[in-house]
């Protein structure tokens, strides 16, 4: 397993709520946990991945997410089993849309 | 050890077989003046639907005919029977039925014990020996889910890695010592089996047994998180 | 839009069956109570160790629910996973919900922590049966992509009521295991139709291993569970004797069966193929008079 | 090609007729009428074939003249050698066996799917010369110019005693092959599954057939177009939503062809749900040139589809097709009449959109399915996936695409929409977008004149990925085109090398459109959106008429 950590600036997320979990830890898939932090302008991401050597791609995926969505004040933690960037991006969007809609 | 040797050593003051089924047997043995119903399988048999059914019948009959008589499972099995026919008939249903019959006996104050005198492998052990209030194994017996080479093949984890880890961790590799450390086995037996059995029985007659294996596993350092996790779910807000 | 149960995640299933707003999870993912053993084997963990446990209401009745996540290590039982389930069952003995609902989706024991998993399965069985003796009702539900195998196949049959979809599979040894040990002549695990004839919901329902056959639809599952909450629960010598008679009858009649077709024909079904293709509703109706039950 | 050097004044112009007569004469003893029994087949082939013959062993996308192929492998290499295979598909091990045995020295074909790896090794070892890899229509065309078969070994469902053939739903290539062979002094040998007194219908007249062999086993048919909905991913669903909303609805696409992958299966399964929710029934996807994909049934049942013409059939779809003659082309017997040549022509000239998937796309938009160690060919995709330069009839869709393409040109003209739908990464994180196609390597390793490109960049109009749509019609310069492709190439090296400012500019101009730009919510991209999520659902959608092959059943 490889562990990666990123801290990227992002517009503040206005919603405050309990943690959100989307996705499943299975082959080609990942789970994404979103939680509130106190650092309003930062998105903090921790990734545990079974696929080694993709740190640069992960960084770009997280950066794009932080640019496109209001992820400031959110902690993102991901357990990954070789999900493609497409799947990771989809999960990140699903997670933040669940967060913003107030769904469980 | 053979079934005969085991029975001799458990019941030096006498035992009598009274039922036979495919690679299985049952009878009554005497221990400290008390009659014990023993039900067993031998020759490292695979337990199939017919054997599970036979054992369930024996348990039910014991409940009906001999109130509160202790039941001792004697085990030498290499697991559940791996045949399409048995699956077709619902082997899991037969096994679960046996487990339910054992629970009924327990509810009616039959002390339930089990002793692995040969092998015990997952499915063949679950509905029989593992349902006991107190589980024991002989020191030269073997308990396992799967051997390490097969495990390595299926999990795609290198065998050397598994072997190396198994030296420190009781959590996945075969062995009665591991099952004791994880709290499943009350004790590992050798030497005077009759005395061991008598002691086990007297202890069980003292208190209504609840499943204490998680706590035991934590005490013995073999299962460090299960007890606490279960407690948190049970009592948490 | 129909929401399939077979493909839904454990969390989606729970969302789909309980009353909205009533859900409370015990040890939620944010607590990160993960397997201590998987990292040592350099394997990924899941924040909930592949099982969701909690309390909610279903049709207004209090229930405790567990849902296994079949897509994480095949829903297999490890130390934490098993302990969460045992804790939930013990909780029921104290809190007396209308039922404990088990949404099962599991290949059995997690090999990476095999001994812990096997012991945990036996603890789950003992806990369920002890709770049943004390009057707690258990509803088992099978319809996920991993089916319900190994020790969890026994756990399923320890419940008071068992619901299953045609797509669900229930058994002890998975077809792959049998094929590996006995060869492809014994059981061709890649023959999907054969696999489902042996382990699938319709066969299990017909031979009396399952109490209700449900369409692969979360809403239908919810409705069926609600009905199961009304079903009587008992754990008695008489009940076990009836079950024993059914199992003994099955053994004496079908010990030589080689395929579900033999058994279905033996039960008096005139057109086995037509029956196999029927919808759940039709099938349930058509099997009313031939289906085995305790 | 033969190059006759005969003095025309003494020539009697009947060489071909005489050759055919001589061959028939040699084989006369083996036949009773046209009928030859299976055990005599090898002997028949040895009598008929001559070294250097062009031979078509009917190998279609699905139907295979497998018994005749196997019989050919048993002929004596001393008598039967130096054959030149001219057939659309090289799918059977027997085809490769003939090359190994030195009986076939040259091939012209279209597609080699399952044998792609073995063929590549045979080429490397110098065992075989490839004339060219064609599109289907192109190869059929050459049957009538310079690759006319001397002998064709074909497959049919049934023959009558006169030798008329019934092909059943899988007519496929047979009419094109037989037409070319029978009318140019060639010999047609048909293997049939059965001989009947009366055929359900006549697909090939007896007059065009020389020998009929009742085969010991029914010919093999591969269920090539059955896509199990269970395997469609959320990403494919997202891309299908983008395709429907961003292209189909945008251009009002009614006449189209779909590739055979899971990406397009996802589109088919989203029509009755997502398409319906957008109010698109009757407005898109009404007329098709496509095989009878099982995944099309929910859309047909939902009333989206008015007409489908087919290249071939699909195993298990027979009863469903027969029950929907308003939609499919069927014969008097009720069963499907497919015809690959006509359907390819239809796809080329009468469709406004082609959409399919590929393995690699370069920065010019050229795409290829050729990867190292495999010579797979491309079947019909290039015919579908190219602008029909000879087209003269207009449609709104065609005109709109043409307007976008010809903003700086005076003469109005339409253009076909040619769309590639791909994920940015394939399995094992292999990027779909590349700086250089693997196809270039074949120029050397397989001694080809040009790289085997499936669809040329100049024909490609749109690329859809999970990142959005690149509309290449709107690009003004080659550099813009590159940046448009980079802009939807995601996190592949090609994508990461994009000029962020230029890509944002392209997005402002609508050249690149992200899902959010066209109102596609990623969160809705779940499998619940599929009109069928399993093969069983397809059976239900068909009202029980669809009979899937065993390997797709779980009951």
XYZ file of N, CA and C in Angstrom, chain D residues 246-247 250-251 400 404 407 461-463 468-475 480 484 488 502-514 517-518:
108
model
N -25.424 15.485 -25.221
C -24.510 16.410 -25.880
C -24.374 16.210 -27.380
N -24.725 15.034 -27.886
C -24.597 14.797 -29.334
C -25.934 14.396 -29.957
N -28.513 17.094 -29.308
C -27.996 18.336 -29.880
C -28.180 18.366 -31.405
N -27.833 17.253 -32.054
C -27.896 17.221 -33.518
C -29.171 16.555 -34.039
N -26.254 20.267 -40.233
C -25.747 20.985 -39.060
C -24.259 20.701 -38.862
N -21.040 23.375 -39.197
C -19.983 23.562 -38.205
C -18.608 23.362 -38.832
N -17.399 26.425 -41.823
C -17.683 27.823 -41.494
C -16.958 28.773 -42.443
N -15.389 13.550 -35.907
C -15.982 14.854 -35.594
C -16.047 15.128 -34.090
N -16.245 14.076 -33.283
C -16.362 14.288 -31.840
C -15.638 13.168 -31.082
N -15.070 13.533 -29.951
C -14.571 12.520 -29.019
C -15.295 12.735 -27.693
N -15.780 14.820 -20.858
C -16.657 15.663 -21.662
C -16.531 15.383 -23.150
N -16.985 16.345 -23.958
C -16.997 16.204 -25.416
C -15.997 17.173 -26.035
N -15.230 16.691 -26.995
C -14.439 17.589 -27.833
C -15.104 17.610 -29.205
N -15.568 18.775 -29.635
C -16.176 18.917 -30.958
C -15.094 19.392 -31.930
N -14.549 18.448 -32.700
C -13.421 18.761 -33.561
C -13.840 19.579 -34.780
N -15.147 19.586 -35.072
C -15.635 20.373 -36.207
C -15.378 21.856 -36.002
N -15.369 22.262 -34.741
C -15.279 23.691 -34.435
C -13.839 24.172 -34.277
N -12.886 23.266 -34.441
C -11.485 23.676 -34.283
C -11.009 24.374 -35.556
N -5.387 23.936 -32.273
C -6.632 23.917 -31.500
C -7.166 22.498 -31.368
N -7.918 20.552 -28.034
C -9.270 20.044 -27.766
C -9.187 18.580 -27.321
N -9.834 16.812 -23.200
C -10.746 15.784 -22.688
C -9.999 14.472 -22.447
N -5.601 27.680 -22.966
C -6.187 27.432 -24.280
C -7.393 26.498 -24.152
N -7.282 25.542 -23.272
C -8.391 24.605 -23.072
C -9.602 25.341 -22.500
N -9.368 26.251 -21.582
C -10.487 27.027 -21.025
C -11.130 27.889 -22.110
N -10.282 28.403 -22.984
C -10.790 29.187 -24.109
C -11.663 28.332 -25.037
N -11.192 27.129 -25.303
C -11.975 26.207 -26.145
C -13.298 25.875 -25.473
N -13.260 25.779 -24.169
C -14.489 25.477 -23.429
C -15.468 26.644 -23.552
N -14.944 27.864 -23.475
C -15.816 29.037 -23.630
C -16.481 29.043 -25.003
N -15.766 28.563 -26.011
C -16.307 28.545 -27.374
C -17.168 27.319 -27.654
N -17.299 26.430 -26.659
C -18.135 25.242 -26.859
C -17.447 24.127 -27.623
N -16.144 24.276 -27.876
C -15.397 23.195 -28.523
C -15.255 22.034 -27.541
N -14.940 22.379 -26.303
C -14.931 21.380 -25.229
C -16.148 21.650 -24.350
N -16.883 20.611 -24.072
C -18.032 20.762 -23.169
C -17.923 19.717 -22.072
N -17.859 20.192 -20.839
C -17.790 19.313 -19.669
C -19.206 18.828 -19.336
N -21.373 21.474 -18.221
C -21.732 22.472 -19.234
C -23.006 22.090 -19.989
N -23.281 20.771 -20.045
C -24.484 20.352 -20.778
C -25.548 19.831 -19.823
